[in-house]
Amino acid sequence: MAHRKRRNFRHVMEEDSGALLRSDLPREWVIHEYAPDYGIDGTVEIFEPVGDDGESFETLGEHIFFQLKSINKSNVVSRVAVERSNPLLARTAPNGPRDAARRDSVRFDVLTYDMEVDEFLTVEAMGASVAVVLFLVPLDRGEVYAVSLTDYIDRVLDFEDPDWRGKSTKRMYVPLVNRVPTPPAMTLLRQYGKRAKLMHLFNMAVYQSNALEWFTGGEDEFTALTGRFVDRLLALDVWNENSWSILQRYHDTLLGYRELLAGDESPADSLGAGRDTDIRFTWRGLAALGVTYEDLVREWGLPTFNGIMNLSLPDFGPEYGAMIEHTPAPEG
């Protein structure tokens, strides 16, 4: 029987979840929706306030690709994650093989969501230099949760189920600590937005380190080259990322080198008087930042031991630290 056009409940859910996402993200951030979309629903463009009036906002040139999924009823379960190394290495604790009884583990609550494998494959094809984030909205809770699909593939799926690509769906686990707009979740989102800029830093640092390592010119030329490298690194728009403390330490070191090379000798003692060996050592550390990022930071916020513990939840407040529980590691 013919009838007038109807609006189904899925459309209502999509609109409700979109409204919740907009209300929970900072008001100055802009959501750009794709229409039509083929696995990516859009991007979030990150802005920050400028001036003191709170009425002007400047784009940071940072974008987060996202998929927005809503579920009518949430399913919360408890997940236990055992200490281990980077999954690319082995099923061991960070310092090598240890008896299972000596390995730490944590319990925390997660939301479950069954994601189509086709969507994971689309995200995987984009590579890891940008982050694709799942915004999961359980409408019965009226909340938004975030997790990086890009990193979930490398750190969870490939480790727990290497045959996942041959399946139609995979169950995801989204930690409740990743609720937008709480501090842990906003730390993750800002870190995801910085990813392309950080990749630029890592590539530049490796190139510069190699150039300094194999430099065979005179001392004045070496000093001039170091000065150009310092200026180029400090010009990158990555140093306002406050959640990764090692980045701030290298920023301070580079500022110290800039003063030293400009003729101000006050930081000379702490910087080794600008000797070639000290400079090369610093750049070796800068070149290793990409390794540290790959090993630790990319796992932040994932439903894994490292993803929860390296996020340093107690630093955000006792209420977040209370959301995790240390437990004896399971046998085997």
CSV table of C-alpha atoms in Angstrom, one decimal:
chain,number,residue,atom,x,y,z
A,1,MET,CA,0.0,0.0,0.0
A,2,ALA,CA,1.3,3.4,-0.9
A,3,HIS,CA,2.1,5.9,1.9
A,4,ARG,CA,3.8,9.2,2.4
A,5,LYS,CA,7.5,9.4,2.9
A,6,ARG,CA,8.6,8.3,6.4
A,7,ARG,CA,11.4,9.2,8.7
A,8,ASN,CA,13.0,6.1,10.3
A,9,PHE,CA,14.4,5.9,13.8
A,10,ARG,CA,18.0,5.6,12.4
A,11,HIS,CA,17.8,9.1,11.0
A,12,VAL,CA,16.6,10.4,14.4
A,13,MET,CA,19.5,8.6,16.1
A,14,GLU,CA,22.0,10.1,13.7
A,15,GLU,CA,20.6,13.6,14.3
A,16,ASP,CA,20.6,13.2,18.1
A,17,SER,CA,24.2,11.8,18.1
A,18,GLY,CA,25.4,14.7,15.9
A,19,ALA,CA,23.7,17.2,18.3
A,20,LEU,CA,25.4,15.6,21.3
A,21,LEU,CA,28.8,15.7,19.6
A,22,ARG,CA,28.5,19.4,18.7
A,23,SER,CA,27.4,20.2,22.3
A,24,ASP,CA,30.3,18.3,23.9
A,25,LEU,CA,33.1,19.6,21.7
A,26,PRO,CA,34.5,23.1,22.4
A,27,ARG,CA,32.2,25.6,20.8
A,28,GLU,CA,35.0,27.1,18.7
A,29,TRP,CA,35.8,23.8,17.0
A,30,VAL,CA,34.2,23.3,13.6
A,31,ILE,CA,32.7,20.0,12.3
A,32,HIS,CA,32.9,19.6,8.6
A,33,GLU,CA,30.6,16.8,7.4
A,34,TYR,CA,31.1,14.8,4.2
A,35,ALA,CA,28.2,14.2,1.9
A,36,PRO,CA,28.1,11.7,0.5
A,37,ASP,CA,30.5,9.8,2.8
A,38,TYR,CA,32.3,6.5,2.2
A,39,GLY,CA,33.4,5.4,5.6
A,40,ILE,CA,34.5,8.8,6.9
A,41,ASP,CA,31.8,11.1,8.2
A,42,GLY,CA,33.8,14.3,8.3
A,43,THR,CA,36.5,16.2,10.0
A,44,VAL,CA,36.8,18.2,13.2
A,45,GLU,CA,38.8,21.4,12.7
A,46,ILE,CA,40.5,22.6,15.9
A,47,PHE,CA,40.5,26.3,16.8
A,48,GLU,CA,41.8,28.2,19.8
A,49,PRO,CA,40.8,31.5,21.3
A,50,VAL,CA,42.9,34.6,20.5
A,51,GLY,CA,42.8,37.8,22.4
A,52,ASP,CA,41.2,38.4,25.8
A,53,ASP,CA,37.7,39.0,24.7
A,54,GLY,CA,36.8,35.3,24.1
A,55,GLU,CA,35.1,36.3,20.8
A,56,SER,CA,37.8,35.5,18.3
A,57,PHE,CA,39.2,32.1,17.4
A,58,GLU,CA,42.1,31.0,15.2
A,59,THR,CA,42.4,27.8,13.3
A,60,LEU,CA,45.4,25.6,14.3
A,61,GLY,CA,45.4,23.9,10.9
A,62,GLU,CA,44.7,20.6,12.7
A,63,HIS,CA,42.0,18.2,11.6
A,64,ILE,CA,40.6,15.0,13.1
A,65,PHE,CA,38.9,12.6,10.7
A,66,PHE,CA,36.0,10.9,12.4
A,67,GLN,CA,33.2,8.3,12.2
A,68,LEU,CA,30.1,9.0,14.2
A,69,LYS,CA,28.2,6.0,15.5
A,70,SER,CA,25.2,5.9,17.7
A,71,ILE,CA,23.6,3.0,19.6
A,72,ASN,CA,20.2,3.1,21.3
A,73,LYS,CA,21.3,1.1,24.3
A,74,SER,CA,24.8,0.9,25.8
A,75,ASN,CA,26.5,-2.3,26.8
A,76,VAL,CA,29.1,-1.7,29.5
A,77,VAL,CA,31.5,-4.6,30.5
A,78,SER,CA,34.6,-4.9,32.5
A,79,ARG,CA,37.9,-5.5,30.7
A,80,VAL,CA,41.2,-6.7,32.1
A,81,ALA,CA,44.3,-5.7,30.2
A,82,VAL,CA,47.7,-7.3,31.0
A,83,GLU,CA,51.1,-5.6,30.8
A,84,ARG,CA,52.9,-6.2,27.6
A,85,SER,CA,55.3,-4.6,25.1
A,86,ASN,CA,54.4,-3.1,21.8
A,87,PRO,CA,52.4,-5.8,20.0
A,88,LEU,CA,54.8,-5.5,17.0
A,89,LEU,CA,57.5,-7.0,19.2
A,90,ALA,CA,56.0,-9.9,21.2
A,91,ARG,CA,53.5,-10.9,23.8
A,92,THR,CA,55.8,-9.9,26.7
A,93,ALA,CA,56.1,-7.3,29.3
A,94,PRO,CA,58.1,-4.1,28.4
A,95,ASN,CA,61.4,-5.4,29.7
A,96,GLY,CA,61.3,-8.8,28.1
A,97,PRO,CA,59.8,-12.2,28.9
A,98,ARG,CA,58.6,-12.5,32.5
A,99,ASP,CA,56.6,-15.0,34.4
A,100,ALA,CA,52.9,-14.2,34.0
A,101,ALA,CA,52.4,-13.9,37.8
A,102,ARG,CA,54.9,-11.0,37.9
A,103,ARG,CA,53.1,-9.0,35.2
A,104,ASP,CA,50.8,-6.2,36.2
A,105,SER,CA,47.2,-5.8,34.9
A,106,VAL,CA,44.4,-3.4,35.2
A,107,ARG,CA,40.6,-3.6,35.1
A,108,PHE,CA,38.4,-0.9,33.7
A,109,ASP,CA,35.0,-0.5,32.2
A,110,VAL,CA,34.4,-0.3,28.4
A,111,LEU,CA,31.5,0.2,26.0
A,112,THR,CA,31.2,-2.5,23.4
A,113,TYR,CA,30.4,-1.7,19.7
A,114,ASP,CA,30.4,-4.0,16.7
A,115,MET,CA,32.1,-2.3,13.9
A,116,GLU,CA,32.0,-3.4,10.3
A,117,VAL,CA,35.3,-4.7,9.1
A,118,ASP,CA,34.9,-2.7,5.8
A,119,GLU,CA,35.1,0.5,7.8
A,120,PHE,CA,38.3,-0.7,9.5
A,121,LEU,CA,39.8,-1.5,6.1
A,122,THR,CA,39.0,2.0,4.9
A,123,VAL,CA,40.7,3.6,7.9
A,124,GLU,CA,43.7,1.3,7.5
A,125,ALA,CA,44.1,2.3,3.9
A,126,MET,CA,44.5,6.0,5.0
A,127,GLY,CA,47.8,5.2,6.9
A,128,ALA,CA,48.8,6.3,10.4
A,129,SER,CA,49.9,9.9,9.7
A,130,VAL,CA,46.4,11.1,10.4
A,131,ALA,CA,44.1,9.8,13.1
A,132,VAL,CA,40.6,8.6,12.3
A,133,VAL,CA,38.5,8.8,15.5
A,134,LEU,CA,35.4,6.9,16.4
A,135,PHE,CA,32.9,9.0,18.2
A,136,LEU,CA,30.5,6.5,19.9
A,137,VAL,CA,27.2,7.9,21.2
A,138,PRO,CA,25.1,5.6,23.4
A,139,LEU,CA,21.9,7.6,23.4
A,140,ASP,CA,20.6,6.0,26.7
A,141,ARG,CA,23.6,7.7,28.4
A,142,GLY,CA,23.5,10.9,26.4
A,143,GLU,CA,27.3,11.0,26.2
A,144,VAL,CA,30.0,10.9,23.6
A,145,TYR,CA,33.1,8.6,23.8
A,146,ALA,CA,36.2,8.7,21.6
A,147,VAL,CA,38.9,6.3,20.5
A,148,SER,CA,41.4,6.2,17.6
A,149,LEU,CA,40.4,3.6,15.0
A,150,THR,CA,43.8,4.1,13.3
A,151,ASP,CA,45.6,3.0,16.4
A,152,TYR,CA,43.0,0.4,17.5
A,153,ILE,CA,43.9,-1.5,14.3
A,154,ASP,CA,47.6,-1.6,15.0
A,155,ARG,CA,47.5,-2.0,18.8
A,156,VAL,CA,44.4,-4.1,19.4
A,157,LEU,CA,43.0,-5.9,16.4
A,158,ASP,CA,46.3,-7.1,14.9
A,159,PHE,CA,47.4,-8.3,18.3
A,160,GLU,CA,44.2,-10.0,19.5
A,161,ASP,CA,42.8,-11.3,16.2
A,162,PRO,CA,45.3,-11.4,13.3
A,163,ASP,CA,42.6,-12.9,11.1
A,164,TRP,CA,40.1,-10.0,11.6
A,165,ARG,CA,40.3,-8.8,8.0
A,166,GLY,CA,38.5,-11.9,6.9
A,167,LYS,CA,35.4,-11.3,9.1
A,168,SER,CA,32.4,-9.1,8.6
A,169,THR,CA,32.3,-7.3,12.0
A,170,LYS,CA,34.7,-6.9,15.0
A,171,ARG,CA,33.7,-6.0,18.5
A,172,MET,CA,35.3,-2.9,19.8
A,173,TYR,CA,35.9,-1.9,23.4
A,174,VAL,CA,35.8,1.9,24.1
A,175,PRO,CA,37.1,2.9,27.6
A,176,LEU,CA,34.6,4.9,29.7
A,177,VAL,CA,37.5,7.2,30.7
A,178,ASN,CA,37.4,8.5,27.1
A,179,ARG,CA,34.2,10.5,27.6
A,180,VAL,CA,34.1,13.8,25.8
A,181,PRO,CA,34.6,16.5,27.0
A,182,THR,CA,36.4,15.3,30.1
A,183,PRO,CA,40.2,16.1,30.4
A,184,PRO,CA,41.4,12.6,29.4
A,185,ALA,CA,39.3,12.6,26.2
A,186,MET,CA,40.2,16.2,25.3
A,187,THR,CA,43.9,15.3,25.8
A,188,LEU,CA,43.5,12.5,23.3
A,189,LEU,CA,41.6,14.7,20.7
A,190,ARG,CA,44.2,17.4,20.8
A,191,GLN,CA,47.0,14.8,20.5
A,192,TYR,CA,45.2,13.3,17.5
A,193,GLY,CA,44.9,16.7,15.9
A,194,LYS,CA,48.6,17.3,16.2
A,195,ARG,CA,49.6,14.0,14.6
A,196,ALA,CA,50.4,15.3,11.1
A,197,LYS,CA,52.6,18.0,12.6
A,198,LEU,CA,54.3,15.6,14.9
A,199,MET,CA,55.1,13.3,11.9
A,200,HIS,CA,56.7,16.4,10.2
A,201,LEU,CA,58.8,16.9,13.3
A,202,PHE,CA,60.0,13.3,13.5
A,203,ASN,CA,61.0,13.3,9.8
A,204,MET,CA,62.8,16.6,10.1
A,205,ALA,CA,64.6,15.5,13.3
A,206,VAL,CA,65.9,12.3,11.7
A,207,TYR,CA,67.1,14.2,8.6
A,208,GLN,CA,68.9,16.8,10.7
A,209,SER,CA,70.4,14.2,13.0
A,210,ASN,CA,71.9,12.3,10.1
A,211,ALA,CA,73.3,15.5,8.6
A,212,LEU,CA,75.0,16.5,11.9
A,213,GLU,CA,76.3,13.0,12.5
A,214,TRP,CA,78.1,12.8,9.1
A,215,PHE,CA,79.1,16.5,8.9
A,216,THR,CA,82.8,16.8,8.0
A,217,GLY,CA,83.2,20.6,7.7
A,218,GLY,CA,84.8,23.1,10.1
A,219,GLU,CA,83.6,24.2,13.5
A,220,ASP,CA,82.1,27.5,12.3
A,221,GLU,CA,80.2,25.7,9.6
A,222,PHE,CA,78.9,23.1,12.1
A,223,THR,CA,77.8,25.9,14.4
A,224,ALA,CA,76.0,27.7,11.5
A,225,LEU,CA,74.3,24.5,10.4
A,226,THR,CA,73.1,23.8,14.0
A,227,GLY,CA,71.7,27.3,14.2
A,228,ARG,CA,69.7,26.8,11.0
A,229,PHE,CA,68.4,23.4,12.3
A,230,VAL,CA,67.4,25.0,15.6
A,231,ASP,CA,65.5,27.8,14.0
A,232,ARG,CA,63.7,25.4,11.6
A,233,LEU,CA,62.6,23.1,14.4
A,234,LEU,CA,61.4,25.9,16.7
A,235,ALA,CA,59.3,27.2,13.8
A,236,LEU,CA,57.2,24.1,13.7
A,237,ASP,CA,53.8,24.4,15.3
A,238,VAL,CA,54.1,21.4,17.6
A,239,TRP,CA,55.6,22.8,20.8
A,240,ASN,CA,52.3,23.8,22.4
A,241,GLU,CA,51.4,20.2,22.9
A,242,ASN,CA,51.6,20.0,26.7
A,243,SER,CA,50.4,16.4,27.3
A,244,TRP,CA,53.7,14.9,26.2
A,245,SER,CA,56.3,16.1,28.7
A,246,ILE,CA,59.4,14.9,26.7
A,247,LEU,CA,58.4,17.3,23.9
A,248,GLN,CA,58.5,20.2,26.3
A,249,ARG,CA,61.9,19.2,27.6
A,250,TYR,CA,63.3,19.2,24.0
A,251,HIS,CA,61.6,22.6,23.3
A,252,ASP,CA,63.5,24.1,26.3
A,253,THR,CA,66.7,22.6,25.1
A,254,LEU,CA,66.3,24.0,21.6
A,255,LEU,CA,65.6,27.4,23.1
A,256,GLY,CA,68.8,27.1,25.2
A,257,TYR,CA,70.8,26.3,22.0
A,258,ARG,CA,69.3,29.3,20.3
A,259,GLU,CA,70.5,31.6,23.1
A,260,LEU,CA,73.9,29.9,23.1
A,261,LEU,CA,74.4,30.2,19.4
A,262,ALA,CA,73.3,33.9,19.5
A,263,GLY,CA,76.2,34.6,21.8
A,264,ASP,CA,74.5,34.5,25.2
A,265,GLU,CA,76.8,32.2,27.3
A,266,SER,CA,74.5,31.9,30.3
A,267,PRO,CA,73.1,28.5,29.4
A,268,ALA,CA,76.5,27.2,28.3
A,269,ASP,CA,77.2,25.1,31.4
A,270,SER,CA,73.9,23.2,31.3
A,271,LEU,CA,74.2,22.6,27.5
A,272,GLY,CA,77.8,21.3,27.6
A,273,ALA,CA,79.2,24.6,26.2
A,274,GLY,CA,77.8,23.8,22.8
A,275,ARG,CA,80.4,21.1,22.0
A,276,ASP,CA,79.8,19.1,18.8
A,277,THR,CA,79.4,15.9,20.7
A,278,ASP,CA,76.6,17.3,22.9
A,279,ILE,CA,74.8,18.7,19.9
A,280,ARG,CA,74.9,15.4,18.2
A,281,PHE,CA,73.7,13.7,21.3
A,282,THR,CA,70.7,16.0,21.5
A,283,TRP,CA,69.8,15.4,17.9
A,284,ARG,CA,70.0,11.7,18.4
A,285,GLY,CA,67.4,12.1,21.1
A,286,LEU,CA,65.2,14.3,18.8
A,287,ALA,CA,65.5,11.6,16.1
A,288,ALA,CA,64.3,9.0,18.6
A,289,LEU,CA,61.1,10.9,19.4
A,290,GLY,CA,59.3,9.1,16.6
A,291,VAL,CA,60.2,5.8,18.1
A,292,THR,CA,58.8,6.9,21.5
A,293,TYR,CA,55.7,8.2,19.9
A,294,GLU,CA,55.1,4.9,18.1
A,295,ASP,CA,55.9,2.8,21.1
A,296,LEU,CA,53.9,4.8,23.8
A,297,VAL,CA,51.8,7.7,22.7
A,298,ARG,CA,49.9,6.1,19.9
A,299,GLU,CA,48.5,3.7,22.4
A,300,TRP,CA,47.0,6.4,24.7
A,301,GLY,CA,43.3,5.9,25.4
A,302,LEU,CA,43.1,2.4,23.9
A,303,PRO,CA,41.6,-0.5,25.9
A,304,THR,CA,45.1,-1.9,26.7
A,305,PHE,CA,47.4,-1.8,29.7
A,306,ASN,CA,49.7,0.7,28.1
A,307,GLY,CA,46.7,2.7,26.7
A,308,ILE,CA,45.2,3.2,30.1
A,309,MET,CA,48.4,3.4,32.3
A,310,ASN,CA,50.4,5.7,30.0
A,311,LEU,CA,47.4,8.1,29.8
A,312,SER,CA,48.3,8.8,33.5
A,313,LEU,CA,44.7,9.1,34.6
A,314,PRO,CA,45.4,10.0,38.3
A,315,ASP,CA,47.1,13.2,37.0
A,316,PHE,CA,43.7,14.4,35.7
A,317,GLY,CA,42.1,14.0,39.2
A,318,PRO,CA,41.3,11.3,41.7
A,319,GLU,CA,37.9,10.6,40.0
A,320,TYR,CA,39.7,9.4,36.9
A,321,GLY,CA,42.3,7.3,38.8
A,322,ALA,CA,39.4,5.6,40.6
A,323,MET,CA,38.1,4.4,37.2
A,324,ILE,CA,40.9,1.8,36.9
A,325,GLU,CA,41.7,-1.1,39.3
A,326,HIS,CA,45.0,-3.0,39.6
A,327,THR,CA,44.4,-6.7,39.5
A,328,PRO,CA,46.6,-9.9,39.6
A,329,ALA,CA,47.6,-10.8,36.1
A,330,PRO,CA,45.6,-13.8,34.7
A,331,GLU,CA,47.5,-17.0,34.4
A,332,GLY,CA,48.8,-18.0,31.0
